[in-house]
Short mmCIF file of C-alpha atoms in Angstrom, two decimals:
data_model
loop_
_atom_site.label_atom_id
_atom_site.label_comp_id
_atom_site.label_asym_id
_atom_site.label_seq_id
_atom_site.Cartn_x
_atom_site.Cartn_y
_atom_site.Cartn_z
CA UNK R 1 -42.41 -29.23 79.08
CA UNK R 2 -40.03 -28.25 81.42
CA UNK R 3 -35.71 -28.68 80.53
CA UNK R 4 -34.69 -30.04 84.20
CA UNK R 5 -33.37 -33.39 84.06
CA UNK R 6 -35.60 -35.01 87.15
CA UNK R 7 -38.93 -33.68 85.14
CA UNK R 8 -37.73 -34.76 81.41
CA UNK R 9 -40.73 -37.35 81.14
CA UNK R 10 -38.27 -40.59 79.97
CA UNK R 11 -35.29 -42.35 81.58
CA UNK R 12 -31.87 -42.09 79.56
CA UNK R 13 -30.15 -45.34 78.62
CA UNK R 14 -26.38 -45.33 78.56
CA UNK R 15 -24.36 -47.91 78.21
CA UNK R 16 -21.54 -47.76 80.64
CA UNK R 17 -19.64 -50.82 78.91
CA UNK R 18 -19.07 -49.28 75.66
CA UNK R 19 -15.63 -47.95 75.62
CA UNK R 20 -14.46 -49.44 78.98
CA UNK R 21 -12.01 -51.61 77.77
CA UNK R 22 -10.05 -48.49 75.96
CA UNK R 23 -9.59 -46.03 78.76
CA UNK R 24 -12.57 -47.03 81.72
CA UNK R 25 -15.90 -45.56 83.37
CA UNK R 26 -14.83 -42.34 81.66
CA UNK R 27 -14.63 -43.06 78.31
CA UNK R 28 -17.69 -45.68 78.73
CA UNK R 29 -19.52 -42.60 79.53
CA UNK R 30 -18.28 -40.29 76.89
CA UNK R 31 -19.33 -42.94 74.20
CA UNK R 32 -22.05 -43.47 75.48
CA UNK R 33 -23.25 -39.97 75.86
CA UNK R 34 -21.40 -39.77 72.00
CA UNK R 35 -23.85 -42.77 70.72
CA UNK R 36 -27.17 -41.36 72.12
CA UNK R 37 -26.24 -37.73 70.24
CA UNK R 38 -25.44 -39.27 67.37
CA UNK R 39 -28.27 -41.82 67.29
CA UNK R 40 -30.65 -38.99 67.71
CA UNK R 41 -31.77 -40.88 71.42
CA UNK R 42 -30.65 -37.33 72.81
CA UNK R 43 -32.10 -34.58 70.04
CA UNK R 44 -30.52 -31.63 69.68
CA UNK R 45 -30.81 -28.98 72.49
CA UNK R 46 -32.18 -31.24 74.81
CA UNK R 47 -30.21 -29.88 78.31
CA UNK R 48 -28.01 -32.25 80.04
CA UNK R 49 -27.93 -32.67 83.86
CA UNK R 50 -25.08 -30.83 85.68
CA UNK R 51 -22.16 -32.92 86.34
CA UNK R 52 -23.24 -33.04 90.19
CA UNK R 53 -26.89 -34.46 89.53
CA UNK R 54 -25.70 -37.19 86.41
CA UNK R 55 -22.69 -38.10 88.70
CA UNK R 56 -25.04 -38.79 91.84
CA UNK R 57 -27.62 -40.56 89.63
CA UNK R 58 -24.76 -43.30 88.31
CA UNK R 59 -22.84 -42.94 91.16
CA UNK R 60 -19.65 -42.25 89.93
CA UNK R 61 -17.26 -39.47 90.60
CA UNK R 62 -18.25 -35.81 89.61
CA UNK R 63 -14.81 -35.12 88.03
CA UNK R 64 -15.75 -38.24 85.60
CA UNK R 65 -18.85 -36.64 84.17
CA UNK R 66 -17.12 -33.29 83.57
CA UNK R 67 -13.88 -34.66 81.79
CA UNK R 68 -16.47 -36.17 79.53
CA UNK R 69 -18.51 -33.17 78.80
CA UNK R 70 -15.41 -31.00 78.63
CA UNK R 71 -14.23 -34.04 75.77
CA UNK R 72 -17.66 -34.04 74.29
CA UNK R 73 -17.65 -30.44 73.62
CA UNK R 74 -14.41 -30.38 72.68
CA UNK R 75 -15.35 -32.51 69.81
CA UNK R 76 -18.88 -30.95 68.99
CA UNK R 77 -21.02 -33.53 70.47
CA UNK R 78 -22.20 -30.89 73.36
CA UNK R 79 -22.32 -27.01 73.57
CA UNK R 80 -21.88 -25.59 77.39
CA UNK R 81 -22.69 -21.67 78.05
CA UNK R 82 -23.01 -20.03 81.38
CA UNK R 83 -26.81 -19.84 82.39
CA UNK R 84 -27.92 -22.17 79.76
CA UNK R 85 -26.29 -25.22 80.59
CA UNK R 86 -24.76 -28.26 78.63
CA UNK R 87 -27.05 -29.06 75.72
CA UNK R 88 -26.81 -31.48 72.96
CA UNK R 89 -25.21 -29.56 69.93
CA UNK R 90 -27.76 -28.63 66.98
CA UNK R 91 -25.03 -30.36 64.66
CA UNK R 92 -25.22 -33.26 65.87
CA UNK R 93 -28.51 -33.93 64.47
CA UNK R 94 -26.96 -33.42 60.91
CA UNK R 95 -24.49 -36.77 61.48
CA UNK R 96 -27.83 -38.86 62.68
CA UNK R 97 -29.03 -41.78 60.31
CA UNK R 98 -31.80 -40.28 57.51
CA UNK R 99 -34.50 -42.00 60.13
CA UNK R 100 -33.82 -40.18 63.18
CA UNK R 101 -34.19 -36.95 61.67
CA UNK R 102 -37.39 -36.27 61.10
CA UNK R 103 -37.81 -33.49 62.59
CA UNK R 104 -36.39 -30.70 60.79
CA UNK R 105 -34.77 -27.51 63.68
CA UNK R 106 -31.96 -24.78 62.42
CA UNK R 107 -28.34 -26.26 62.69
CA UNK R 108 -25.96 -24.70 63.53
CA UNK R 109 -22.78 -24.70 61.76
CA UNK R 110 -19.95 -24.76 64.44
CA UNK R 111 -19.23 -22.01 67.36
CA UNK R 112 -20.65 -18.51 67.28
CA UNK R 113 -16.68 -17.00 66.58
CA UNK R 114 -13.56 -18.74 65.60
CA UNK R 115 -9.70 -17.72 65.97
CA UNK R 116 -8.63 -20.95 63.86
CA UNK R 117 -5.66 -20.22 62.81
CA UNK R 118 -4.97 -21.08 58.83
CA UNK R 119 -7.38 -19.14 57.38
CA UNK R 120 -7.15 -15.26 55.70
CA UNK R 121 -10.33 -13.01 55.97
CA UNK R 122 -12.86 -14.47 53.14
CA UNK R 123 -14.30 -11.14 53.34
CA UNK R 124 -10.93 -9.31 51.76
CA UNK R 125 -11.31 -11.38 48.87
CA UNK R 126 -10.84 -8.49 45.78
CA UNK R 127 -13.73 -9.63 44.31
CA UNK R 128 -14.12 -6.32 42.03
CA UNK R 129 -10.24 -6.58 40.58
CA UNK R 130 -10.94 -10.59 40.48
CA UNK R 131 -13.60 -9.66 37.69
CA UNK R 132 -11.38 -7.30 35.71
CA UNK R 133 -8.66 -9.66 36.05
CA UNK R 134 -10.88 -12.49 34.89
CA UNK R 135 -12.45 -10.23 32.21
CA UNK R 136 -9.37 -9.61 30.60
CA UNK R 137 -7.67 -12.96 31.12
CA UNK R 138 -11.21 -14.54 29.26
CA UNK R 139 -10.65 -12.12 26.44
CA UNK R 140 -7.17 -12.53 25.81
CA UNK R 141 -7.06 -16.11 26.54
CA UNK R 142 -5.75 -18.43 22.86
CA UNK R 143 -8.20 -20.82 22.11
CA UNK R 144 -5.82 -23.65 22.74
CA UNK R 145 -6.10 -22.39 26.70
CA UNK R 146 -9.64 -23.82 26.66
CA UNK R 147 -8.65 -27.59 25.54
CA UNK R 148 -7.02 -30.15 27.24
CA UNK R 149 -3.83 -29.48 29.30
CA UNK R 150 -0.05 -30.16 27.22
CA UNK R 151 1.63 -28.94 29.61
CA UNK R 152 1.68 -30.98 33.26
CA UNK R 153 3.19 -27.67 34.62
CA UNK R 154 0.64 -25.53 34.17
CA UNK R 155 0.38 -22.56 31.75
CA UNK R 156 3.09 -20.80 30.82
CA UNK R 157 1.33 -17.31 31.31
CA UNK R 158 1.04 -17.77 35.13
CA UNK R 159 4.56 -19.71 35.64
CA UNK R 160 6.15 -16.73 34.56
CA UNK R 161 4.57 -14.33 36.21
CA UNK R 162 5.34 -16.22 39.73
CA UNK R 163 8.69 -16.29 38.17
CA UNK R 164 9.18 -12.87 38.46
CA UNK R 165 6.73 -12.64 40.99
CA UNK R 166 8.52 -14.99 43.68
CA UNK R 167 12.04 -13.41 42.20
CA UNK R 168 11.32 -9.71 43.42
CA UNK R 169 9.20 -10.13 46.45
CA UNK R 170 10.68 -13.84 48.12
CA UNK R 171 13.92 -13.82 46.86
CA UNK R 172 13.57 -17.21 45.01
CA UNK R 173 15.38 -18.16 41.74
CA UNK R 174 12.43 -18.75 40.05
CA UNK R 175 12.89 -20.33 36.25
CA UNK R 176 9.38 -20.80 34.62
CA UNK R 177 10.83 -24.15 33.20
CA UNK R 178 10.87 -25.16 36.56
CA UNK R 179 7.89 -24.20 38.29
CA UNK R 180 5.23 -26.73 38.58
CA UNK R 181 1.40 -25.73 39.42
CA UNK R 182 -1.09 -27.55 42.05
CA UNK R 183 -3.76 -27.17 43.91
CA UNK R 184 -2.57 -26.20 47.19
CA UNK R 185 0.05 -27.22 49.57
CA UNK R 186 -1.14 -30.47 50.29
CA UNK R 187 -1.36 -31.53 46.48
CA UNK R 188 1.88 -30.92 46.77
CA UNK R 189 2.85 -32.18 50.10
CA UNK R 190 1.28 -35.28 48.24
CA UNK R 191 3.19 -35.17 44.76
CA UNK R 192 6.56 -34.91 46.65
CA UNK R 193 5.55 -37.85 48.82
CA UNK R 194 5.00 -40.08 46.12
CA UNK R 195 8.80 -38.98 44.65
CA UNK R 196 10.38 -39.61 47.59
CA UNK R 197 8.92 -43.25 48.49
CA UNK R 198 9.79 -43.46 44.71
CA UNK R 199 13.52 -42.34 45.78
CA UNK R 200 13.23 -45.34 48.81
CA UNK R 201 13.66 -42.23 51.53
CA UNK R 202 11.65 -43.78 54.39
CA UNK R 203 12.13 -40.62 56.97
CA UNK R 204 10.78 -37.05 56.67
CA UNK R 205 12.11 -34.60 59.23
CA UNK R 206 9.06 -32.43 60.70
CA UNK R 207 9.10 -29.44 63.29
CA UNK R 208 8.18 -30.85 66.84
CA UNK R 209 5.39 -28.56 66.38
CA UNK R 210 3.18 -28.20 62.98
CA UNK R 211 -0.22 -29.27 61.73
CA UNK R 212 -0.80 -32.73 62.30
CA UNK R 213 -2.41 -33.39 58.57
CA UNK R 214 0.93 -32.70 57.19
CA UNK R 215 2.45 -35.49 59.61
CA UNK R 216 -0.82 -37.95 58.65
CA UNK R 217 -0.30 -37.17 54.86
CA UNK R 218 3.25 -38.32 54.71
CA UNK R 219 2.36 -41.22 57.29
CA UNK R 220 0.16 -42.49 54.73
CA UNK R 221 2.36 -42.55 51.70
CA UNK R 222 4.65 -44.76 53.80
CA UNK R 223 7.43 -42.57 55.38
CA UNK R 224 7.78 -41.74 58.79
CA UNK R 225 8.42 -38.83 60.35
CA UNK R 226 10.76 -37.70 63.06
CA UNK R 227 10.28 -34.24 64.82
CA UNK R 228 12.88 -31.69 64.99
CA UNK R 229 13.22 -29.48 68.52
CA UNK R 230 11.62 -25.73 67.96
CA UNK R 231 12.65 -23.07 70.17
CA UNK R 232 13.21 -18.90 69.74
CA UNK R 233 15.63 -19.44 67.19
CA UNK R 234 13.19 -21.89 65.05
CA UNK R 235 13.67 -25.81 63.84
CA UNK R 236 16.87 -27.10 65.54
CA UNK R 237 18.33 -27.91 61.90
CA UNK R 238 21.56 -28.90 63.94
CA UNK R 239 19.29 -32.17 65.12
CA UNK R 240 19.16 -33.48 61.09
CA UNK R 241 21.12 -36.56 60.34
CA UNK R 242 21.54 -38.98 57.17
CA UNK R 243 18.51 -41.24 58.21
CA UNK R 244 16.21 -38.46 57.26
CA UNK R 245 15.80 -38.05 53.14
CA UNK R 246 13.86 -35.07 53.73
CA UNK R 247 12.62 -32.16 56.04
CA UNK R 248 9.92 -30.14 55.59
CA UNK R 249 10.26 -26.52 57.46
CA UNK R 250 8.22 -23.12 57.81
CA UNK R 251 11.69 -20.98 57.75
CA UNK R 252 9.74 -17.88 57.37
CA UNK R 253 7.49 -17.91 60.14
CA UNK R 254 7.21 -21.36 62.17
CA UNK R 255 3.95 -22.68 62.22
CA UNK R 256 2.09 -22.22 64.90
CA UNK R 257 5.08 -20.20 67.22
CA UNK R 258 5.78 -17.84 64.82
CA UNK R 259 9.40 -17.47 65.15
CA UNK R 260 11.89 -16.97 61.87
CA UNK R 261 14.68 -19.78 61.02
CA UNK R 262 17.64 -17.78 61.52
CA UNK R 263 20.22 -17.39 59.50
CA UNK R 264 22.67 -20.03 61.48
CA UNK R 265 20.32 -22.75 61.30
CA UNK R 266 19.02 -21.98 57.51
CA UNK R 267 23.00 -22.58 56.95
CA UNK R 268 22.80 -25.89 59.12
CA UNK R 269 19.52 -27.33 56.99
CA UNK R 270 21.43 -26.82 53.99
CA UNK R 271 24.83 -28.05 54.88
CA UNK R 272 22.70 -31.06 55.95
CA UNK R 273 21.00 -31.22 52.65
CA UNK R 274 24.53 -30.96 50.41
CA UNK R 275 26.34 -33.20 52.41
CA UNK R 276 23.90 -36.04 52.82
CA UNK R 277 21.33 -35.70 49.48
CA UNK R 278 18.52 -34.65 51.23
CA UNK R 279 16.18 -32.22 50.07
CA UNK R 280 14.44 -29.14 52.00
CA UNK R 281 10.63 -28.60 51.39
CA UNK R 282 9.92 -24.91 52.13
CA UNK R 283 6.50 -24.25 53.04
CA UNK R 284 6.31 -20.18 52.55
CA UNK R 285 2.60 -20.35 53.64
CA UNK R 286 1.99 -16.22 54.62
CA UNK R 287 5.67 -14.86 53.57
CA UNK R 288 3.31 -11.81 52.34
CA UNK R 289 2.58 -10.86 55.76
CA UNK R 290 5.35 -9.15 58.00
CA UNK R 291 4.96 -5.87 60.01
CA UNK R 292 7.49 -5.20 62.42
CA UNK R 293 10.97 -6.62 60.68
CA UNK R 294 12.35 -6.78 57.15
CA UNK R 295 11.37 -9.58 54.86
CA UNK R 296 12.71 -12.56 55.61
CA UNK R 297 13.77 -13.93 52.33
CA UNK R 298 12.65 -18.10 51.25
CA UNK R 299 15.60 -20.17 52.31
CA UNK R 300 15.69 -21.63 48.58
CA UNK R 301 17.53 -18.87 47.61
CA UNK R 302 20.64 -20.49 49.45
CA UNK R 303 20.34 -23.46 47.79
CA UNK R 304 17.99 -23.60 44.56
CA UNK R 305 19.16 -27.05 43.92
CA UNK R 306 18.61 -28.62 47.15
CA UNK R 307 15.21 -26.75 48.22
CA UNK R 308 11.65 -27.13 46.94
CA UNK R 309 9.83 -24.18 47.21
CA UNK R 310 5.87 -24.70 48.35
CA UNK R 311 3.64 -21.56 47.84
CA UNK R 312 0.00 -20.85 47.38
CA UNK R 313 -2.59 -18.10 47.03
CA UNK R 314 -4.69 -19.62 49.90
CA UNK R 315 -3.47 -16.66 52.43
CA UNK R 316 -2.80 -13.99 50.27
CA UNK R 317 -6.45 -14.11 48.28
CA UNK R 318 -8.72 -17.58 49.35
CA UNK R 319 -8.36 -21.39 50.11
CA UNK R 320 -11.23 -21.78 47.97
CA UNK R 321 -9.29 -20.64 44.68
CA UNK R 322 -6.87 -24.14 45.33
CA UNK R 323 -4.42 -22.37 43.49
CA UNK R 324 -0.92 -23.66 44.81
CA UNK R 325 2.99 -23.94 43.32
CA UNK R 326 6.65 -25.40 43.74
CA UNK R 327 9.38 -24.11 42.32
CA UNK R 328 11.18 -27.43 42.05
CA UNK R 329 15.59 -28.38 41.52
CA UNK R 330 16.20 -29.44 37.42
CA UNK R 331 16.79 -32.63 38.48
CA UNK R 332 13.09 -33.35 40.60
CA UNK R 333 10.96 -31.59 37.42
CA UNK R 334 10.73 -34.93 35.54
CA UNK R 335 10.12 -36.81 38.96
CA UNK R 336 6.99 -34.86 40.10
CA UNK R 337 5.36 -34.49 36.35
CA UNK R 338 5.51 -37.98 36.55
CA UNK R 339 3.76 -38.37 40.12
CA UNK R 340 1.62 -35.33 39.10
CA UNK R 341 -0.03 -37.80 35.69
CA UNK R 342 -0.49 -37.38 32.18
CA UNK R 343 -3.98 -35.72 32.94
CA UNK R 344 -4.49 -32.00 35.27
CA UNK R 345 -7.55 -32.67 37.26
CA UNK R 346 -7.27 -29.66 39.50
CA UNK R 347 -6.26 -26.58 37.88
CA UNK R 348 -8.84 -24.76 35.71
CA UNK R 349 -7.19 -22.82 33.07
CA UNK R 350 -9.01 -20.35 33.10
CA UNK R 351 -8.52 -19.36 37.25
CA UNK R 352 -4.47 -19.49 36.62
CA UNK R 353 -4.75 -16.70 33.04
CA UNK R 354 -6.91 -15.12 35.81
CA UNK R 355 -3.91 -15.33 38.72
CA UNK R 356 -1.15 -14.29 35.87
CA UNK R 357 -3.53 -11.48 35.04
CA UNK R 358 -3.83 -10.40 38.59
CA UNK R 359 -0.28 -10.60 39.06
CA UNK R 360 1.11 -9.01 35.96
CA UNK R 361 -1.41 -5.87 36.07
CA UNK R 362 0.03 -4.73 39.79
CA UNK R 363 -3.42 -5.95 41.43
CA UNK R 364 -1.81 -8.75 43.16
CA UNK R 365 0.88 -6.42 45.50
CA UNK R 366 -1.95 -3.80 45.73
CA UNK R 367 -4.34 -6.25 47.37
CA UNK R 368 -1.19 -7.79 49.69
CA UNK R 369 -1.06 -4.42 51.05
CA UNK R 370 -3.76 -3.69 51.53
CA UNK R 371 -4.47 -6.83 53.78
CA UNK R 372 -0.93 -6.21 55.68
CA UNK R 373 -2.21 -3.26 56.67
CA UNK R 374 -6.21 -4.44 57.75
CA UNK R 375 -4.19 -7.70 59.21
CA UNK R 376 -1.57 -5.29 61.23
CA UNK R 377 -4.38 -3.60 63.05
CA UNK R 378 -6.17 -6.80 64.14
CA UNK R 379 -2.72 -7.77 65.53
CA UNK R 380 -2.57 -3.95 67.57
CA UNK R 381 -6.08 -4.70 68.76
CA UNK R 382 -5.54 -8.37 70.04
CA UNK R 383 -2.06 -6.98 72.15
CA UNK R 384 -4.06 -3.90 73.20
CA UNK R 385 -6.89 -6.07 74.40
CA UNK R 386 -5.07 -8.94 76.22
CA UNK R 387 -1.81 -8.01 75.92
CA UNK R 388 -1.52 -6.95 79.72
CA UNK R 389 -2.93 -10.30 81.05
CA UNK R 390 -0.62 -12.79 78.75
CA UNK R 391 2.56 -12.62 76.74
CA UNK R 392 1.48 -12.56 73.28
CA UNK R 393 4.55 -13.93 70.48
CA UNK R 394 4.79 -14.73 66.85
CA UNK R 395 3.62 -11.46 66.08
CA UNK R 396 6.47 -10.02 63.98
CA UNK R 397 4.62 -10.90 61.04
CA UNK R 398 1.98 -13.80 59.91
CA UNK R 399 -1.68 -14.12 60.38
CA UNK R 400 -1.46 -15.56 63.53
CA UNK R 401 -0.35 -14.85 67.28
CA UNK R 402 0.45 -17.68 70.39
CA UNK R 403 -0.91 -15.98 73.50
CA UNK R 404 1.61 -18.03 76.51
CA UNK R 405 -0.78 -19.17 79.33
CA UNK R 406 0.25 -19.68 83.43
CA UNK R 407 1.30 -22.97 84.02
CA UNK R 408 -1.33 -25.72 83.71
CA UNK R 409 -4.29 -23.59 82.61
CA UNK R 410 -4.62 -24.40 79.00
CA UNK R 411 -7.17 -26.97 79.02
CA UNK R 412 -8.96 -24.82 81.48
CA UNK R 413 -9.06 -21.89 78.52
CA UNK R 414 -10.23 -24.30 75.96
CA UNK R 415 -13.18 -25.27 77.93
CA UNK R 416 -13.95 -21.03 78.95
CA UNK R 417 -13.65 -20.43 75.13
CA UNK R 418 -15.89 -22.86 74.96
CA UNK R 419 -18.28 -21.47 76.71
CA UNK R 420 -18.03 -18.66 75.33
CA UNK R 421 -19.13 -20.33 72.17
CA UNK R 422 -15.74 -19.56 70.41
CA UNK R 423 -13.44 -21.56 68.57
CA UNK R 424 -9.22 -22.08 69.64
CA UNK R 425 -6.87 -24.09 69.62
CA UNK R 426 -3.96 -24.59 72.18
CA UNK R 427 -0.45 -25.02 71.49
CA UNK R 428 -0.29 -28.65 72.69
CA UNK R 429 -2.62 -29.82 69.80
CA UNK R 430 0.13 -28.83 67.23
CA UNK R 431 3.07 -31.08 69.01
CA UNK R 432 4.28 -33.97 67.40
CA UNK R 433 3.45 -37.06 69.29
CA UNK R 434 7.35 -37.90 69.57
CA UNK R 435 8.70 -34.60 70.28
CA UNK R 436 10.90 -34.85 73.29
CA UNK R 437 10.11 -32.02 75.77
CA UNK R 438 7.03 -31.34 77.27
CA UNK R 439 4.77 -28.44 75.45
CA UNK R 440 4.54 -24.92 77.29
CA UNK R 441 0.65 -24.09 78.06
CA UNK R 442 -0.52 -21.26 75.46
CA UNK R 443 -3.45 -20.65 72.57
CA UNK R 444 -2.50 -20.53 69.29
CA UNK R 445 -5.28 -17.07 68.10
CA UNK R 446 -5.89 -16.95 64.45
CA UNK R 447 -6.52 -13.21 64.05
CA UNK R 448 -7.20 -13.51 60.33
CA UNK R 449 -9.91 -16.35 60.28
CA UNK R 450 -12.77 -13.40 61.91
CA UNK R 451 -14.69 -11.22 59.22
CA UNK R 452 -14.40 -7.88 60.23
CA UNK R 453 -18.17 -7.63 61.52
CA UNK R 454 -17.37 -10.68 64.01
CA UNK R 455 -13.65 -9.29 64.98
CA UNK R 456 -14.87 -7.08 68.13
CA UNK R 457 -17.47 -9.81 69.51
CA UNK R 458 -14.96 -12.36 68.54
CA UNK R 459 -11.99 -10.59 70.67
CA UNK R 460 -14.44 -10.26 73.37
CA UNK R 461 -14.97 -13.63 73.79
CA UNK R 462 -11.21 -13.99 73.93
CA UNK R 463 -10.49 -12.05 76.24
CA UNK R 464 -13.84 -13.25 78.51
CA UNK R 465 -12.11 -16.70 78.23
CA UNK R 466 -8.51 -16.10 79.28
CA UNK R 467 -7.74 -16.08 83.20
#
C-alpha cells in the first residue's frame, strides 16, 4: 500500500471544533491532529499530507497547517525529515490507551541526537573507581550505617568530606554541623520552599531567564516569583527590594547565558540580603567546570550567614546517583530538618560512604579533570564548527554554550533541528513569563548531554540546522 495521502484507502476525521474556542482554526487543527495520534486513529509512521495538499483539502490557509505541524513536532506528536515527509511519531503509540495498541512496531525513544542542555556525559561516569570506592566504603562501613537514619543530615562521613571538599575547591565555609544532604537540587529547592512559606515570605526573586521547573516548583508551594533583569554582567541584583524574602541565583555561571555574577552585583545581592532579612539560594550547579578564567569562587563565602549553598553530584558524576547538598546559615539548620521529616526516604547510606570515599581517596578531583578536559574539547569543536556562522557565548566555563541567532530566525532553527532529527532548545523557552524586555533570538547547545560516539553526527546536525 502506497504512503500518498490521495491513495491511503480511508478518509481522516478531524474535528475542527476542538480547541477553537482557545486560540481558533489553528489550534482546532493541532488538537485535532494531537487526538487522532494519541487515540491511535493515525498509527505511528503513517505520512501526513504536505501542508499544501491538507490545506487545499479543508480549505484553510497553508500557513495554518504548517504552524500546527511545526507545534506538533515541537511537542513529539509528529517527526518531519527532508525526503521523508511529516509522519506520525513512533512514540506516540506508547501514550495510546492499552486497546489501540495492538500492534506491537519499535518506538522510538525521542530524536536521533540531543544538545539538551542539563545533562553531563553518562558515558564519563568512573564506573571502575565507583567500584573501588564502593568496595571500600561497604567494607569499612559500622554496622549502625546499615539501620535506620539518626541523623536527618546525612552521615557524618560524607558531610565532612564536602566540608573540606567545598572549603578548598568553592571557597565555601563549610561546617559539617551545618551541611544538610538531599537528593538533588530540587529536593532542596523543595525543603527551602516549605521554610520560607513557613517564614510567611510570599516572593522569591528569580533570574528573568532560568529553567522554568524551578519557577513551577516554588509556584506550587505558594510563593510567587518575580524575575530579575540578566545581562553581560549577570542578575541585576541592584533590581532586589524588601517585597522579595528570597532570591535564588546561578552566580557562577547564569543558567542558560552563561555569564558570571560579578563582583559589584554579588556585593549588591548581599547588601540586599543584610539589610532587608532575605536570604540568597546559590545554585553552584557545574562550578567544577571552567576553562578559560580563574575559578569563580560561591558567593556564600561573602556572607555564610545570609546564603544557602545548593550543590550536587548530578554534573560532576550522574543525575541518576540523586546525590545533592546545602550548606545551610546556624540559624535555618533546625528549620529545614524539620521540613526535611523525622524519616530519610532518599538517601541510601550506602551511595553517600561511597561519595565520602570517592572524595576523600583523591578520585573525586581526578575524575573532575579529567571531564574538564574531554568537556573543553567539545567546547573547541562546537566554536571550530559553527563558530564562523554565529556568535557563540557562555563558554568561559560550564557544560553549555548559547549560539546568538540573526534576528527573527529562532523558531525557524528549532523546526531545521528538527528535521534534522535533533534535539535544542532556544533561548526564549528559558524567559520568565514576566520578564520585561523582549528575549534576543539564540539556541541554548548542551555540549555535554552527547556520548562521545554521537558527538560528531550530533554537531553535524547542528551545524546542518543553523542558517
Amino acid at each position: 500500500m502506497t504512503e500518498s495521502w490521495a491513495t491511503f484507502g480511508a478518509d481522516l476525521h478531524l474535528d475542527l471544533t476542538a480547541g477553537r474556542g482557545r486560540g481558533g482554526l489553528r489550534a482546532g487543527l493541532t488538537e485535532a491532529l494531537r487526538e487522532a495520534a494519541r487515540s491511535g486513529r493515525l498509527a505511528a509512521g503513517t505520512r501526513l499530507p504536505s501542508s499544501r495538499t491538507l490545506a487545499a483539502d479543508l480549505g484553510i490557509a497553508r500557513n495554518t497547517v504548517a504552524e500546527a505541524y511545526a507545534e506538533l513536532v515541537a511537542e513529539g506528536w509528529l517527526t518531519a525529515r527532508q525526503g521523508s515527509g511529516t509522519r506520525v511519531a513512533e512514540r506516540a503509540r506508547l501514550r495510546r490507551p492499552a486497546a489501540a495498541a495492538r500492534v506491537r512496531r519499535p518506538a522510538r525513544r525521542g530524536p536521533a541526537y540531543s544538545l539538551v542542555p542539563g545533562s553531563p556525559d553518562l558515558g564519563g561516569f568512573p564506573r571502575a573507581a565507583w567500584l573501588s570506592a564502593a568496595r571500600r566504603a561497604l567494607t569499612g562501613a559500622p554496622n549502625e550505617a546499615f539501620g535506620y537514619a539518626v541523623d536527618m543530615r546525612g552521615r557524618i562521613e560524607l558531610r565532612q568530606a564536602l566540608a573540606g571538599y567545598l572549603a578548598r575547591a568553592r571557597g565555601v565555609y563549610a561546617d559539617p554541623e551545618r551541611i544538610v544532604l538531599c537528593a538533588g537540587f530540587l529536593h532542596g529547592l523543595t525543603l527551602l520552599a516549605g521554610v520560607l512559606r513557613a517564614r510567611r515570605v510570599r516572593e522569591v526573586a528569580v533570574e528573568g531567564y532560568g529553567l522554568d521547573f524551578h519557577r513551577d516548583l516554588l509556584v506550587r508551594a505558594g510563593l510567587r516569583t518575580r524575575p530579575l533583569g540578566v545581562d553581560g554582567e549577570g542578575a541585576r541584583t541592584g533590581e532586589l527590594t524588601a517585597a522579595a524574602g528570597a532570591v535564588l541565583l546561578t552566580p557562577a555561571h547564569q543558567f542558560p547565558t552563561g555569564v558570571a555574577l560579578t563582583p559589584a552585583r554579588r556585593a549588591a545581592a548581599v547588601d540586599w540580603a543584610r539589610s532587608t532579612g532575605g536570604l540568597i539560594l546559590e545554585d553552584d550547579y557545574d562550578g567544577e567546570f571552567r576553562y578559560d578564567r580563574q575559578p569563580v569562587g560561591a558567593l556564600q563565602g561573602l556572607d555564610p550567614d545570609r546564603v544557602v549553598y545548593l550543590g550536587t553530584a548530578s554534573k560532576s558524576l550522574a543525575p541518576g546517583l540523586r546525590m545533592g547538598w546545602m550548606v545551610v546559615p546556624p540559624g535555618l539548620v533546625e528549620e529545614v530538618l524539620a521540613a526535611k521529616g523525622p524519616t530519610d526516604w532518599v538517601c541510601s547510606a550506602l551511595d553517600q560512604l561511597t561519595l565520602a570515599e570517592f572524595i576523600t581517596s583523591g578520585a573525586y578531583d581526578r575524575h573532575v579533570r579529567g571531564m574538564r578536559l574531554r568537556y573543553r574539547r567539545r567546547r573547541d569543536e562546537l566554536v571550530a564548527a559553527v563558530g564562523d556562522r554565529v556568535a557563540v557565548s557562555g563558554i568561559a566555563a560550564g557544560l553549555h554554550a548559547v549560539l546568538d541567532l540573526p534576528a527573527g530566525t529562532e523558531r525557524s532553527v528549532l523546526q531545521s533541528a528538527a528535521w534534522q532529527d535533533l534535539a535544542l532548545h532556544g533561548l526564549r523557552s528559558f524567559r520568565h513569563p514576566q520578564a520585561g524586555a523582549l528575549p534576543r533570538d539564540a539556541v541554548v547547545v548542551g555540549y555535554g548531554t552527547p556520548s562521545d560516539s554521537a558527538w560528531s553526527p550530533t554537531l553535524a546536525a547542528l551545524a546542518a540546522a543553523l542558517p
